[in-house]
Coordinates of C-alpha atoms in Angstrom, one line a residue:
M14 CA 151.2 51.4 -125.9
F15 CA 153.6 49.0 -127.4
C16 CA 155.6 48.6 -130.6
S17 CA 158.0 45.8 -131.4
A18 CA 161.2 47.2 -133.0
Q19 CA 162.1 43.7 -134.2
S20 CA 158.6 42.7 -135.5
V21 CA 157.9 39.1 -136.3
A22 CA 157.6 38.7 -140.1
M23 CA 154.1 39.4 -141.4
A24 CA 152.8 40.8 -138.1
S25 CA 150.0 43.3 -138.7
G26 CA 147.1 44.8 -136.9
T27 CA 146.7 47.0 -133.8
A28 CA 145.6 45.4 -130.5
L29 CA 143.2 47.2 -128.1
I30 CA 142.7 46.0 -124.5
Y31 CA 139.9 47.3 -122.3
D32 CA 138.0 46.0 -119.4
E33 CA 135.2 48.1 -117.9
E34 CA 135.8 46.6 -114.5
M35 CA 138.8 48.8 -114.1
A36 CA 136.3 51.8 -113.9
T37 CA 135.1 50.5 -110.5
H38 CA 138.2 52.0 -108.8
K39 CA 137.0 55.3 -107.5
L40 CA 137.3 57.8 -104.7
L41 CA 134.7 57.3 -101.8
W42 CA 135.4 60.5 -99.9
S43 CA 136.1 64.2 -100.7
D44 CA 139.7 64.9 -101.5
P45 CA 140.7 68.0 -103.6
I46 CA 143.9 66.4 -104.8
C47 CA 142.5 63.0 -105.8
D48 CA 139.0 63.9 -107.0
I49 CA 140.2 64.5 -110.6
E50 CA 141.2 60.9 -111.1
V51 CA 137.7 59.6 -112.1
P52 CA 136.5 56.4 -113.8
E53 CA 135.3 58.4 -116.7
R54 CA 138.9 58.9 -117.8
L55 CA 138.8 55.3 -118.9
S56 CA 135.1 54.9 -120.0
S57 CA 134.9 58.2 -121.9
S58 CA 138.1 57.4 -123.9
Y59 CA 136.7 54.0 -124.9
E60 CA 133.4 55.6 -125.9
Q61 CA 135.2 58.1 -128.0
L62 CA 137.1 55.3 -129.7
K63 CA 133.8 53.6 -130.5
S64 CA 132.3 56.9 -131.8
Y65 CA 135.1 57.2 -134.4
R66 CA 134.7 53.4 -135.3
L67 CA 138.2 52.7 -134.2
V68 CA 137.4 49.9 -131.9
E69 CA 136.1 47.7 -134.7
R70 CA 139.3 48.3 -136.7
C71 CA 141.5 47.0 -133.8
V72 CA 142.3 43.4 -132.8
P73 CA 140.5 42.8 -129.4
V74 CA 142.7 41.2 -126.8
P75 CA 141.1 40.2 -123.4
A76 CA 142.5 41.6 -120.2
R77 CA 143.6 39.2 -117.4
E78 CA 144.8 39.7 -113.8
G79 CA 148.5 40.0 -113.3
S80 CA 149.8 37.4 -110.9
E81 CA 151.5 38.1 -107.6
E82 CA 154.7 36.7 -109.0
E83 CA 154.5 39.2 -111.9
I84 CA 153.8 42.1 -109.6
L85 CA 156.8 41.1 -107.5
L86 CA 159.1 41.4 -110.5
V87 CA 159.1 45.1 -109.6
H88 CA 157.4 45.7 -106.2
C89 CA 158.3 44.5 -102.7
L90 CA 156.2 41.9 -100.9
E91 CA 155.2 44.5 -98.2
H92 CA 153.7 46.8 -100.8
L93 CA 151.8 43.9 -102.4
E94 CA 150.4 42.8 -99.0
V95 CA 149.2 46.3 -98.1
A96 CA 147.4 46.6 -101.4
K97 CA 145.8 43.1 -101.0
S98 CA 144.6 43.9 -97.5
T99 CA 142.5 46.8 -98.6
Q100 CA 139.9 44.6 -100.4
T101 CA 137.9 44.0 -97.1
M102 CA 138.4 47.4 -95.5
N103 CA 135.6 49.9 -94.7
E104 CA 135.7 53.5 -95.9
E105 CA 137.5 54.9 -92.8
E106 CA 140.2 52.2 -92.9
L107 CA 140.7 52.8 -96.6
K108 CA 141.1 56.5 -96.0
R109 CA 143.7 56.0 -93.2
V110 CA 145.8 53.7 -95.5
S111 CA 145.5 56.1 -98.4
E112 CA 146.8 59.0 -96.2
N113 CA 150.2 57.1 -96.0
Y114 CA 150.8 58.0 -99.7
D115 CA 151.2 61.1 -101.8
A116 CA 148.1 61.6 -103.9
F117 CA 146.6 58.1 -103.9
F118 CA 143.3 56.6 -102.7
F119 CA 142.1 53.0 -102.2
H120 CA 138.7 51.5 -102.9
P121 CA 137.7 47.9 -102.1
S122 CA 138.1 47.1 -105.9
T123 CA 141.4 48.9 -106.3
Y124 CA 143.6 45.8 -105.8
R125 CA 141.6 43.8 -108.4
C126 CA 141.6 46.8 -110.9
A127 CA 145.4 47.2 -110.4
R128 CA 146.0 43.5 -111.1
L129 CA 143.8 43.8 -114.3
A130 CA 145.9 46.9 -115.3
V131 CA 149.1 44.9 -114.9
G132 CA 147.6 41.8 -116.7
A133 CA 146.3 43.9 -119.6
T134 CA 149.7 45.4 -120.1
L135 CA 151.4 42.0 -120.1
Q136 CA 148.8 40.6 -122.5
L137 CA 149.8 43.4 -124.9
V138 CA 153.5 42.5 -124.5
D139 CA 152.7 38.9 -125.4
A140 CA 150.6 39.8 -128.4
V141 CA 153.2 42.2 -129.9
I142 CA 156.3 40.0 -129.3
A143 CA 154.6 36.8 -130.4
G144 CA 153.7 38.6 -133.7
K145 CA 150.0 38.4 -133.3
V146 CA 149.8 42.1 -133.8
R147 CA 152.2 44.8 -134.9
N148 CA 151.5 47.3 -132.0
G149 CA 148.7 48.1 -129.6
M150 CA 147.2 50.1 -126.8
A151 CA 146.0 49.0 -123.3
L152 CA 143.5 51.3 -121.7
V153 CA 144.1 50.8 -118.0
R154 CA 143.3 52.1 -114.5
P155 CA 144.9 52.7 -112.0
P156 CA 147.9 54.2 -114.0
G157 CA 151.4 53.2 -113.0
H158 CA 154.4 55.4 -113.8
H159 CA 154.6 57.2 -110.4
S160 CA 154.4 54.1 -108.3
Q161 CA 157.7 52.9 -106.7
R162 CA 158.9 49.5 -105.5
N163 CA 157.5 50.0 -102.0
A164 CA 154.9 52.8 -102.4
A165 CA 151.8 54.0 -104.2
N166 CA 152.1 57.5 -105.6
G167 CA 150.4 60.0 -107.8
F168 CA 147.2 57.9 -108.5
C169 CA 149.5 54.8 -109.3
L170 CA 149.5 51.5 -107.4
F171 CA 151.5 49.1 -109.5
N172 CA 154.0 50.2 -112.1
N173 CA 152.4 48.6 -115.1
V174 CA 155.1 49.7 -117.6
A175 CA 158.0 48.7 -115.4
I176 CA 156.5 45.3 -114.8
A177 CA 156.0 44.9 -118.5
A178 CA 159.7 45.6 -119.2
E179 CA 160.9 43.1 -116.6
Y180 CA 158.4 40.5 -117.8
A181 CA 159.6 41.0 -121.4
K182 CA 163.2 40.5 -120.3
L183 CA 162.4 37.4 -118.3
K184 CA 160.0 35.7 -120.6
Y185 CA 161.5 36.6 -124.0
G186 CA 165.1 37.3 -123.2
L187 CA 165.0 40.9 -124.5
Q188 CA 168.2 42.9 -123.7
R189 CA 167.2 46.4 -124.9
I190 CA 163.9 48.0 -124.1
L191 CA 163.0 51.6 -124.7
I192 CA 160.4 53.2 -122.4
V193 CA 159.0 56.5 -123.7
D194 CA 157.0 58.4 -121.1
W195 CA 155.0 61.4 -122.3
D196 CA 153.2 63.1 -119.5
V197 CA 153.1 66.5 -117.9
H198 CA 154.4 64.9 -114.7
H199 CA 157.7 63.0 -114.5
G200 CA 157.4 59.3 -114.1
Q201 CA 159.8 59.1 -111.2
G202 CA 158.7 55.6 -110.3
I203 CA 160.0 54.1 -113.6
Q204 CA 163.2 56.1 -113.3
Y205 CA 163.9 54.8 -109.7
I206 CA 163.3 51.2 -110.8
F207 CA 165.6 51.2 -113.8
E208 CA 168.2 53.9 -113.0
E209 CA 171.0 51.3 -112.5
D210 CA 169.8 49.0 -115.4
P211 CA 171.5 49.5 -118.9
S212 CA 169.0 47.1 -120.5
V213 CA 166.2 49.7 -120.2
L214 CA 166.5 53.2 -121.7
Y215 CA 164.0 55.5 -120.0
F216 CA 163.1 58.6 -122.0
S217 CA 160.8 61.1 -120.3
W218 CA 159.4 64.4 -121.5
H219 CA 157.7 66.3 -118.7
R220 CA 157.1 69.6 -117.2
Y221 CA 159.6 70.6 -114.5
E222 CA 159.8 74.4 -114.0
H223 CA 163.0 74.3 -111.9
Q224 CA 161.6 71.8 -109.4
E225 CA 158.4 73.9 -108.9
F226 CA 156.1 71.4 -110.7
W227 CA 155.0 68.1 -109.1
P228 CA 156.6 65.7 -108.2
S229 CA 159.1 68.6 -107.5
L230 CA 162.2 66.4 -107.4
K231 CA 165.8 67.3 -108.2
E232 CA 166.2 64.0 -109.9
S233 CA 163.5 64.9 -112.5
D234 CA 166.1 67.4 -114.1
Y235 CA 168.3 66.8 -117.1
D236 CA 171.4 65.8 -115.1
A237 CA 169.8 62.7 -113.7
V238 CA 171.4 60.3 -116.2
G239 CA 171.2 57.1 -114.2
R240 CA 173.5 55.4 -111.7
G241 CA 176.3 52.8 -111.9
K242 CA 176.0 50.7 -115.0
G243 CA 172.8 52.5 -115.9
K244 CA 174.6 55.9 -116.4
G245 CA 173.4 57.4 -119.7
F246 CA 170.2 55.3 -119.8
N247 CA 168.0 57.7 -118.1
I248 CA 167.0 60.7 -120.3
N249 CA 164.8 63.3 -118.9
L250 CA 164.0 64.8 -122.3
P251 CA 163.4 62.8 -125.5
W252 CA 166.4 62.1 -127.6
N253 CA 168.9 59.3 -128.7
K254 CA 169.7 56.0 -130.6
F255 CA 169.4 52.7 -128.7
D256 CA 168.1 50.2 -131.3
P257 CA 165.6 48.7 -128.9
E258 CA 163.9 45.3 -129.3
L259 CA 160.7 46.6 -127.8
V260 CA 159.2 50.1 -127.3
I261 CA 156.8 50.7 -124.4
V262 CA 155.0 54.1 -124.4
S263 CA 153.6 55.3 -121.1
S264 CA 150.9 57.6 -122.4
G265 CA 149.9 60.4 -120.1
Y266 CA 147.6 62.9 -121.8
D267 CA 147.4 65.6 -119.0
S268 CA 149.6 67.9 -121.2
G269 CA 146.8 67.9 -123.8
I270 CA 144.9 70.9 -125.0
G271 CA 142.5 72.2 -122.4
D272 CA 143.7 70.1 -119.5
P273 CA 143.7 72.1 -116.3
E274 CA 147.0 72.1 -114.4
G275 CA 147.5 68.8 -112.7
G276 CA 144.0 67.6 -113.7
Y277 CA 142.3 65.7 -116.5
H278 CA 140.0 67.0 -119.2
L279 CA 137.8 64.2 -120.3
K280 CA 137.1 65.5 -123.8
S281 CA 140.8 66.3 -124.5
L282 CA 141.7 62.9 -123.0
G283 CA 139.3 61.0 -125.3
E284 CA 140.4 62.8 -128.4
S285 CA 144.1 62.2 -127.5
V286 CA 143.5 58.5 -127.1
C287 CA 141.7 58.3 -130.4
M288 CA 144.5 60.1 -132.2
T289 CA 147.0 57.7 -130.7
V290 CA 145.1 54.6 -131.8
K291 CA 144.6 56.1 -135.3
T292 CA 148.3 56.5 -135.6
L293 CA 148.9 52.9 -134.4
L294 CA 146.5 51.8 -137.1
G295 CA 148.6 53.6 -139.7
D296 CA 146.1 56.4 -140.5
P297 CA 147.4 59.6 -142.0
V298 CA 148.8 62.0 -139.4
P299 CA 147.2 65.5 -139.2
Q300 CA 149.1 68.5 -140.4
I301 CA 150.8 70.5 -137.6
T302 CA 149.7 74.1 -137.5
G303 CA 151.4 77.3 -136.2
E304 CA 155.0 78.6 -136.5
M305 CA 157.5 75.8 -136.4
A306 CA 160.2 77.4 -134.2
P307 CA 161.5 76.3 -130.8
C308 CA 161.1 78.6 -127.9
L309 CA 164.1 79.6 -125.9
S310 CA 163.3 77.4 -122.9
A311 CA 163.0 74.3 -125.1
V312 CA 166.3 75.0 -126.7
E313 CA 167.9 75.5 -123.3
S314 CA 166.5 72.2 -122.0
I315 CA 167.6 70.2 -125.0
Q316 CA 171.1 71.7 -124.9
N317 CA 171.5 70.7 -121.2
V318 CA 170.2 67.1 -122.0
R319 CA 172.7 66.8 -124.8
A320 CA 175.5 68.0 -122.5
A321 CA 174.6 65.7 -119.7
H322 CA 174.5 62.6 -122.0
K323 CA 177.6 63.5 -124.1
P324 CA 179.9 61.1 -122.1
Y325 CA 177.6 58.1 -122.7
W326 CA 176.5 58.2 -126.4
K327 CA 178.9 58.1 -129.4
W328 CA 176.6 60.2 -131.5
L329 CA 177.2 63.2 -129.2
A330 CA 181.0 62.7 -129.0
Y331 CA 181.8 65.5 -131.6
E332 CA 179.1 67.9 -130.4
E333 CA 180.2 71.3 -129.2
T334 CA 177.8 71.3 -126.3
S335 CA 178.1 72.9 -122.9
F336 CA 175.8 73.3 -119.9
L337 CA 173.6 76.4 -119.4
Q338 CA 173.3 77.5 -115.8
N339 CA 171.6 80.8 -116.1
L340 CA 168.3 79.7 -117.6
S341 CA 165.9 82.3 -119.0
T342 CA 162.9 80.7 -117.3
K343 CA 164.2 81.3 -113.8
S344 CA 163.5 85.0 -114.0
H345 CA 159.9 84.2 -115.0
L346 CA 159.5 82.2 -111.8
V347 CA 160.7 85.0 -109.7
K348 CA 158.2 87.4 -111.4
K349 CA 155.5 84.9 -110.9
A350 CA 156.3 84.5 -107.2
N351 CA 156.3 88.3 -106.7
S352 CA 153.0 88.9 -108.5
N353 CA 149.8 89.6 -106.7
T354 CA 147.6 86.5 -106.4
S355 CA 144.0 86.7 -107.6
T356 CA 141.1 86.1 -105.3
E357 CA 139.4 82.8 -105.3
H358 CA 136.3 84.4 -106.9
E359 CA 138.4 85.9 -109.7
T360 CA 140.1 82.5 -110.3
K361 CA 136.8 80.7 -110.6
I362 CA 135.6 83.3 -113.2
T363 CA 138.8 82.9 -115.2
N364 CA 138.6 79.1 -115.0
N365 CA 135.0 79.1 -116.2
N366 CA 135.8 81.4 -119.1
N367 CA 138.8 79.3 -120.0
T368 CA 136.6 76.1 -120.0
V369 CA 134.2 77.6 -122.5
K370 CA 137.1 78.7 -124.7
V371 CA 138.7 75.3 -124.5
E372 CA 135.6 73.4 -125.4
R373 CA 135.0 75.6 -128.4
F374 CA 138.7 75.4 -129.4
L375 CA 138.6 71.5 -129.1
E376 CA 135.5 71.4 -131.3
L377 CA 137.0 73.4 -134.1
H378 CA 140.4 71.7 -133.7
M379 CA 139.0 68.2 -134.1
K380 CA 137.0 69.3 -137.1
N381 CA 140.2 70.4 -138.7
I382 CA 142.3 67.3 -138.0
L383 CA 139.7 64.5 -138.3
F384 CA 139.8 64.5 -142.1
P385 CA 138.4 61.5 -144.0
V386 CA 140.9 58.7 -144.4
P387 CA 141.4 57.9 -148.2
P388 CA 140.0 54.5 -149.0
I389 CA 143.3 53.3 -150.5
K390 CA 146.5 53.5 -148.5
T391 CA 149.2 52.9 -151.1
A392 CA 148.7 52.9 -154.9
T393 CA 150.6 52.1 -158.1
T394 CA 149.6 51.3 -161.7
G395 CA 149.8 48.0 -163.6
S396 CA 152.7 49.4 -165.7
E397 CA 155.7 47.3 -166.7
G398 CA 157.9 46.6 -163.6
S399 CA 155.2 47.0 -161.0
E400 CA 154.8 43.3 -160.6
H401 CA 158.1 43.3 -158.7
F402 CA 156.8 45.3 -155.8
L403 CA 153.0 44.6 -155.8
S404 CA 152.0 43.1 -152.5
E405 CA 149.0 43.0 -150.2
H406 CA 149.9 46.6 -149.2
V407 CA 149.7 48.1 -152.7
Q408 CA 146.6 48.6 -154.9
L409 CA 146.3 49.4 -158.6
V410 CA 144.9 52.5 -160.0
K411 CA 143.9 53.1 -163.7
E412 CA 146.6 54.4 -166.0
M413 CA 146.4 57.5 -168.3
D414 CA 146.4 57.3 -172.1
K415 CA 149.0 59.0 -174.2
T416 CA 146.8 62.0 -175.1
E417 CA 146.1 62.8 -171.5
I418 CA 149.8 62.5 -170.5
K419 CA 150.9 64.8 -173.3
S420 CA 148.3 67.3 -172.3
L421 CA 149.5 67.4 -168.7
V422 CA 153.2 67.8 -169.5
S423 CA 152.8 70.1 -172.5
G424 CA 153.6 73.1 -170.3
F425 CA 156.9 71.8 -169.0
Y426 CA 159.6 69.4 -170.2
A427 CA 157.7 68.5 -173.3
D428 CA 160.9 68.2 -175.3
L429 CA 162.1 65.5 -172.9
V430 CA 159.1 63.2 -173.0
K431 CA 158.6 62.4 -176.7
E432 CA 159.6 58.7 -176.5
D433 CA 157.1 56.1 -175.3
K434 CA 159.7 54.6 -173.0
I435 CA 159.7 57.9 -171.0
L436 CA 156.1 59.0 -171.7
L437 CA 154.3 55.9 -170.5
P438 CA 156.1 55.6 -167.1
L439 CA 155.5 59.3 -166.6
G440 CA 151.8 58.8 -167.3
S441 CA 151.8 56.0 -164.6
M442 CA 153.4 58.4 -162.1
L443 CA 150.9 61.2 -162.9
A444 CA 147.9 58.8 -162.6
I445 CA 149.1 57.9 -159.0
L446 CA 149.9 61.5 -158.2
D447 CA 146.5 62.8 -159.2
K448 CA 144.8 60.3 -156.9
I449 CA 147.0 61.6 -154.1
L450 CA 146.3 65.2 -154.9
K451 CA 142.6 64.5 -154.9
K452 CA 142.9 62.6 -151.6
E453 CA 141.6 59.4 -153.2
V454 CA 144.7 57.6 -152.0
C455 CA 147.1 58.3 -149.2
N456 CA 150.4 57.6 -150.9
G457 CA 151.8 55.9 -153.9
I458 CA 154.9 54.5 -155.6
A459 CA 156.0 54.6 -159.2
A460 CA 158.9 53.0 -161.1
S461 CA 160.6 55.1 -163.7
P462 CA 163.5 54.9 -166.2
A463 CA 164.1 58.6 -165.5
A464 CA 163.4 59.3 -161.8
A465 CA 164.9 62.9 -162.0
L466 CA 162.5 63.8 -164.8
S467 CA 159.5 62.2 -163.1
A468 CA 160.3 64.0 -159.9
A469 CA 160.6 67.4 -161.7
V470 CA 157.3 66.8 -163.5
A471 CA 155.6 65.7 -160.2
L472 CA 156.8 68.9 -158.5
R473 CA 155.6 71.2 -161.3
H474 CA 152.3 69.4 -161.7
S475 CA 151.5 69.6 -157.9
V476 CA 152.2 73.3 -157.8
R477 CA 150.0 73.8 -160.9
F478 CA 147.3 71.8 -159.1
G479 CA 147.3 74.4 -156.3
F480 CA 149.7 73.0 -153.7
Q481 CA 151.7 75.8 -152.1
R482 CA 154.5 73.8 -150.3
V483 CA 155.8 70.7 -151.9
L484 CA 158.9 69.0 -150.4
C485 CA 161.1 66.8 -152.6
V486 CA 163.8 64.6 -151.1
F487 CA 165.9 63.3 -154.0
V488 CA 168.6 60.7 -153.4
G489 CA 171.2 60.4 -156.2
D490 CA 172.1 62.6 -159.2
M491 CA 169.3 65.0 -159.9
Q492 CA 170.0 66.1 -163.5
I493 CA 166.8 68.2 -163.7
I494 CA 166.2 70.8 -161.0
P495 CA 163.0 72.9 -161.2
N496 CA 163.1 76.6 -160.3
T497 CA 162.5 76.9 -156.5
E498 CA 162.6 80.7 -156.1
D499 CA 158.9 81.2 -155.4
G500 CA 159.1 79.0 -152.3
K501 CA 156.4 76.6 -153.5
M502 CA 159.0 73.8 -153.7
L503 CA 161.8 72.8 -151.3
I504 CA 164.3 70.3 -152.7
I505 CA 166.8 68.4 -150.5
N506 CA 169.2 66.6 -152.8
I507 CA 171.2 63.8 -151.0
C508 CA 174.1 63.0 -153.3
E509 CA 177.8 62.1 -153.1
K510 CA 178.9 65.3 -154.9
E511 CA 177.4 68.7 -155.6
Q512 CA 175.3 68.9 -158.8
P513 CA 177.2 71.0 -161.4
G514 CA 176.2 74.6 -161.6
K515 CA 173.9 74.4 -158.6
T516 CA 174.6 75.9 -155.2
S517 CA 172.6 75.5 -152.0
C518 CA 170.0 78.2 -151.2
K519 CA 166.9 78.4 -149.0
H520 CA 164.7 76.2 -151.2
Y521 CA 167.4 74.0 -152.8
I522 CA 169.8 72.3 -150.4
S523 CA 172.5 69.9 -151.4
L524 CA 173.4 67.4 -148.7
N525 CA 176.6 65.7 -149.8
W526 CA 176.6 62.3 -148.0
K527 CA 177.8 58.8 -148.7
E528 CA 176.8 56.1 -146.3
D529 CA 179.5 54.5 -144.3
A530 CA 180.5 51.0 -145.7
E531 CA 180.9 49.6 -142.2
G532 CA 177.5 50.5 -140.9
N533 CA 174.7 53.1 -141.0
D534 CA 175.6 56.7 -140.1
F535 CA 172.8 58.3 -142.1
F536 CA 170.5 58.5 -139.0
S537 CA 172.5 61.5 -137.7
A538 CA 171.8 63.4 -141.0
V539 CA 168.1 62.5 -140.8
L540 CA 167.5 63.7 -137.3
G541 CA 170.2 66.4 -137.3
F542 CA 169.2 68.1 -140.5
I543 CA 166.6 66.6 -142.9
L544 CA 163.6 66.3 -140.4
P545 CA 164.1 69.7 -138.8
V546 CA 164.1 71.4 -142.2
A547 CA 161.1 69.4 -143.4
Y548 CA 159.1 70.1 -140.3
S549 CA 160.0 73.8 -140.5
Y550 CA 158.7 73.9 -144.1
Q551 CA 155.4 72.0 -143.3
P552 CA 154.7 70.7 -146.8
N553 CA 151.3 69.9 -148.3
L554 CA 152.9 67.0 -150.3
T555 CA 156.2 65.0 -150.1
V556 CA 157.9 63.7 -153.2
I557 CA 160.7 61.1 -152.5
A558 CA 162.7 60.2 -155.5
V559 CA 165.7 57.9 -156.0
G560 CA 167.8 58.4 -159.1
P561 CA 171.1 57.0 -160.5
N562 CA 174.3 56.9 -158.3
R563 CA 172.4 56.8 -155.0
S564 CA 174.7 57.2 -152.0
L565 CA 172.3 55.6 -149.5
G566 CA 171.5 52.0 -148.8
I567 CA 168.0 50.5 -148.9
S568 CA 167.5 50.6 -145.1
G569 CA 168.4 54.3 -144.9
I570 CA 166.0 55.2 -147.7
S571 CA 163.2 53.1 -146.3
L572 CA 163.7 54.7 -142.9
L573 CA 163.5 58.2 -144.5
V574 CA 160.2 57.2 -146.2
A575 CA 158.8 56.0 -142.9
L576 CA 159.8 59.1 -140.9
L577 CA 158.5 61.6 -143.6
Q578 CA 155.0 60.1 -143.3
G579 CA 154.5 62.4 -140.3
L580 CA 154.3 65.3 -142.7
A581 CA 151.7 66.6 -145.2
E582 CA 148.9 64.4 -143.8
S583 CA 151.1 61.4 -144.9
R584 CA 150.7 62.4 -148.6
I585 CA 153.8 60.9 -150.3
I586 CA 154.6 59.8 -153.8
A587 CA 157.8 57.8 -154.2
V588 CA 159.5 57.7 -157.6
I589 CA 162.3 55.2 -158.0
E590 CA 164.5 54.0 -160.9
D591 CA 162.9 50.9 -162.4
T592 CA 166.1 48.9 -162.1
E593 CA 166.0 49.1 -158.3
I594 CA 163.7 46.1 -157.6
S595 CA 164.7 45.5 -154.0
L596 CA 164.4 49.1 -153.1
L597 CA 161.0 49.3 -154.8
Q598 CA 159.8 46.4 -152.7
S599 CA 161.2 47.9 -149.4
V600 CA 159.7 51.4 -150.0
A601 CA 156.3 49.9 -151.0
K602 CA 156.2 48.0 -147.7
A603 CA 157.2 51.1 -145.7
L604 CA 154.4 53.2 -147.5
G605 CA 151.9 50.4 -146.9
G606 CA 152.5 50.5 -143.1
A607 CA 154.8 47.5 -142.7
S608 CA 157.5 47.6 -140.2
T609 CA 160.6 49.6 -141.2
P610 CA 163.4 47.2 -142.1
P611 CA 166.3 46.8 -139.5
F612 CA 168.5 49.9 -139.7
G613 CA 171.7 47.8 -139.6
I614 CA 174.8 48.5 -137.5
Y615 CA 174.9 52.0 -136.3
V616 CA 178.2 53.8 -136.6
P617 CA 178.8 57.4 -135.4
P618 CA 179.4 59.9 -138.2
T619 CA 183.0 60.9 -138.9
Q620 CA 184.2 64.3 -137.7
E621 CA 184.1 65.5 -141.3
K622 CA 180.4 64.6 -141.5
V623 CA 179.6 66.2 -138.2
K624 CA 181.2 69.4 -139.4
K625 CA 179.2 69.2 -142.6
I626 CA 175.9 68.9 -140.7
K627 CA 176.9 71.7 -138.4
A628 CA 177.9 74.0 -141.3
L629 CA 174.5 73.4 -142.9
R630 CA 172.6 74.0 -139.6
D631 CA 174.5 77.3 -139.1
Q632 CA 173.8 78.3 -142.7
F633 CA 170.1 77.6 -142.7
Q634 CA 168.9 77.9 -139.1
Q635 CA 167.5 81.4 -139.6
E636 CA 165.4 80.2 -142.6
W637 CA 164.4 76.8 -141.1
K638 CA 164.1 77.5 -137.3
M639 CA 163.7 73.9 -136.2
L640 CA 167.5 73.6 -136.8
Q641 CA 168.1 75.8 -133.8
C642 CA 169.4 73.5 -131.1
S643 CA 171.7 75.6 -128.9
V644 CA 171.7 79.1 -127.3
K645 CA 175.2 79.7 -128.5
N646 CA 174.5 79.1 -132.1
G647 CA 170.8 79.2 -132.2
I648 CA 168.1 81.7 -131.1
S649 CA 169.1 84.7 -129.1
R650 CA 167.6 85.8 -125.8
N651 CA 166.4 89.1 -127.2

């Protein structure tokens, strides 16, 4: 999966690359380790994409074979020659060669399939960087992230993602590439290849269990930060700021719901691939369910990663972070080792029962998250001022008449909306909001001469409509603040100074922040406070409003809009002062799915700002538990 962080202007669409020939790579003999890596992993995923009519929405890109020169960008000649020699081998010869590697098998078609996997990945690089598409997915086999320069490993022959990174650097002169690897197993092959290379930031989230989980390597732990010039550019848990020119995602779905340990569940895999493609296409993101609170082991892991990378990243310079040696999960491993093992018969019964439960759970789960996509992505009205931000991304909806507007606002703020210059823009906003609440459009944008009033009306109207959790992020002076005591609204007010007569509490938080004039330091506030609080709250609707005296720049606000689309099934209404033409245009593009504008020069926050964020986290981490990020100041061991 690829995304260009510096997208060519006007690039749109999502590429999909698939070649059924890659399914001919298969195991010819019985092997309890390798028999889970089956061709259906590829074919069933593609069939699931077709069943959800996602294939027809993507831009088809043909696969090709990767050349020997391209493979040698990463792998040694000896490894290439061994793979090439297997094309004419019989089954016994293939078995003998396969036994030289950890968890890998050869078939006469393996070399050809692996070259197709490499070529498909490079085709995707070309399509994204040339601006033919905005992003895309290559469905490939064999996979690649475990393979090393001189050896196949863990079902992987050629390291497709690593080759893609080297290819992008060589062909397009890229100097910063981010590789994100989500998989239950650590992609040690990618780590080994780039551990001394500061042009590639490798970012892996994987299961480790204190070296008990395959590949069971010490270097899969948090303290493997890279070597030489590459120190700080290997992160074995996701986190950090790099401003990459290209993002490559190595998508492993074996941590998905229902997947047996170390194996692949075809139904879970297919659904996971479909959800990834839907996200690349810009479809609304399903609402997360369950308690939004980190477990102790997650907090411990994150704390150790932050401590390990503190010397290499300016953002962490002021963090009071220390290593944890006595991890809580170690006692669990001891108990597990000392427990009585079940018989093989008992294990089979348990596994069979679990399979039935998983199938049923997946069926119900997919019904809940595969909601109909609204026919309109981004809406506005034809009111005065909308011509400034109307584009191919925004569609018009019908406005309300005065009588309808007055009826809607009669229960609140009626004394403030008597004049037409306030009443009519308010009606435009309500017309858009009603379409969002009724799920007829995904999101919308409205210009207003009084953004604070419009935001307050939007909040009250949404609650009256029946929404139980409405998040409002207001940038600027918020002169009108609704009552939030019932918890049905959460307001985060980003302003230079505290609003008179209003102090922060659980459902009204004032974040006093003025963006640095020399660069953009707001990213630390977004990741360090705003998003953890927002995800803890899990809103049904998000209202983003920009009023007078805003303390953030256009890129910071647009970034905030883009990141908040992961909440509330992407239901967002943006209300912006009608004099902010450039901001209206930028936010409209972000809502419509265009690439987020460049974030600008990153500068680390001042010590004063770091203390401000820390004070807010300490104040609210018991109410909003996603703020808990360390054992010292976060959750207790009890």
